[in-house]
Amino acid sequence: MIYLDNSATTPIDPEVLDAMMPYLKEEFGNPSSRHYTLAKNAERAVEEARENLASLINSKPDELIFTSGASESNNFVIKGVADYKKYYENSGNHIITSKVEHKSILQTCKFLSGEVYLNKEKNKPKSYVPRKVKSVKVDRGYDVTFLDVNEYGQVENKSLDEAIKDTTILVSIMWGNNEVGSLNDIKSLSSLTREKNIRFHSDATQVLGKIHIDVKQVPVDFLSFSAHKIYGPKGIGACYIRNKMKDTPNIDMTALIHGGLQEGGYRAGTHAVHNIVGFGKAAEIAKREMKEYNSKIIELELETRKLLKAKFPNVEFLGDPKNHIPGVIPVILPEIINEMLIEKLSNDVAISSGSACSIGEPSYVIEAIGKKIFSNNFIRISLNAEISSKEICNIIDLL
Ligand code: PMP
């Protein structure tokens, strides 16, 4: 089996697994218990992981909180800022995002704008993908703008600028798109909102460890991450919150998970120490190996694109040819029907027709970039640095 779906998730790095194991065995202490060695060891491990992640994005460790993953981080930032600004500061109710964000952004924004989906299907099969849902409206008092994107799926400065209102409190634009791989110019988009004192969030899930992120150079207020996209474990992620010390109470956003004082009260609940340690180790490796990893993966990507073009003269590569996530190859192959092909190759190759979170639905990203008629011909190949050129040749033959 050749695994070409690294945008959906990555295999766990053996070094990460080794780092995690003691925290599933003998080092099982609860870091919040603090006063005895077992608890102190766990607390130290959590803080070391936070330092490793901070070092990868050049933030202070205190500016990071651990969550269960990017979906939670995205929900937390959007709901947390929206709630605080509207109910505590009374400073506005307008949120701006784009049409090609991950579902955990889109659905959160739709929720705030008052859309509620009621599932009306009975006798659901086991692997259920809801298709028939009834949409109703309630008034939650938020106003959301979903920006159009260019042909590569990127948000243009001009369209963000024009959408900003006096009531705008938050802008959320992803750093790298999970289906077409294009990178947004987050530095200039976030500079635009900084001038106007509007909070800026970016879902950086697909770019962590793949491109250089430096929060000292890019004026974002919030970032979201997931460990399992960088060879870490599933079920753990983080949220970067600029200038918010973990040990101070929430000052301008509301917590999502209320309860104990873990993560400064932003995110209650006993730490998943083993997962946090795994995330920290994955971040350490990403920092150490990013240069070498990228040069390998870029070479492999160029080779794959060349072979695809030679075998399928009608191939169309989507996304920004220059500014995209290394190793992501989004293609339209007019000769194939994506889901049939994926099914047929399922024992030999793991490949995807888009986002794992939208499986079974036509891709709204492909629609937003004006390629809706090809949504059944779209596949996303996402590489990792372990794949060999020979494997790539074999796959293209199989296709
Ligand atoms: N945002 C983006 C851009 C993603 O690709 C994903 C993972 N598919 C997520 C958010 C959600 O990550 P998780 O499933 O780990 O919560």
Coordinates of C-alpha atoms and ligand atoms in Angstrom, one line a residue, residues 7-8 68-72 74 102 104 174 176-178 203 205-206 226-229 235-236 355-357, ligand 1:
S7 CA -2.9 16.1 3.9
A8 CA -5.6 13.9 5.6
S68 CA -7.9 18.3 21.0
G69 CA -7.1 19.4 17.4
A70 CA -7.5 22.1 14.9
S71 CA -11.3 21.7 14.7
E72 CA -11.5 22.5 18.4
N74 CA -11.0 26.8 15.2
H102 CA -12.1 23.9 6.4
S104 CA -14.7 23.5 11.2
M174 CA -6.7 29.8 6.3
G176 CA -2.8 26.8 3.3
N177 CA -5.8 25.2 1.7
N178 CA -6.4 21.5 2.5
D203 CA -6.1 28.0 10.3
T205 CA -3.2 23.2 10.2
Q206 CA -1.8 22.3 6.7
S226 CA -3.2 19.7 14.7
A227 CA -0.4 17.3 15.5
H228 CA -1.4 14.5 13.2
K229 CA -0.6 16.5 10.1
G235 CA -6.6 14.0 19.0
I236 CA -4.1 16.8 20.0
S355 CA -11.0 16.8 2.3
A356 CA -11.6 13.8 4.7
C357 CA -14.1 16.0 6.6
Ligands
PMP1 N1 -8.3 22.7 9.3 C1 -7.7 22.2 8.2 C2 -7.2 23.1 7.1 C3 -7.5 20.8 8.1 O1 -7.0 20.3 7.0 C4 -8.0 20.0 9.1 C5 -7.9 18.5 9.1 N2 -8.6 17.9 8.0 C6 -8.6 20.6 10.2 C7 -8.7 21.9 10.3 C8 -9.2 19.8 11.4 O2 -8.2 19.1 12.0 P1 -8.7 18.0 13.1 O3 -9.5 17.0 12.4 O4 -7.4 17.4 13.6 O5 -9.4 18.7 14.2

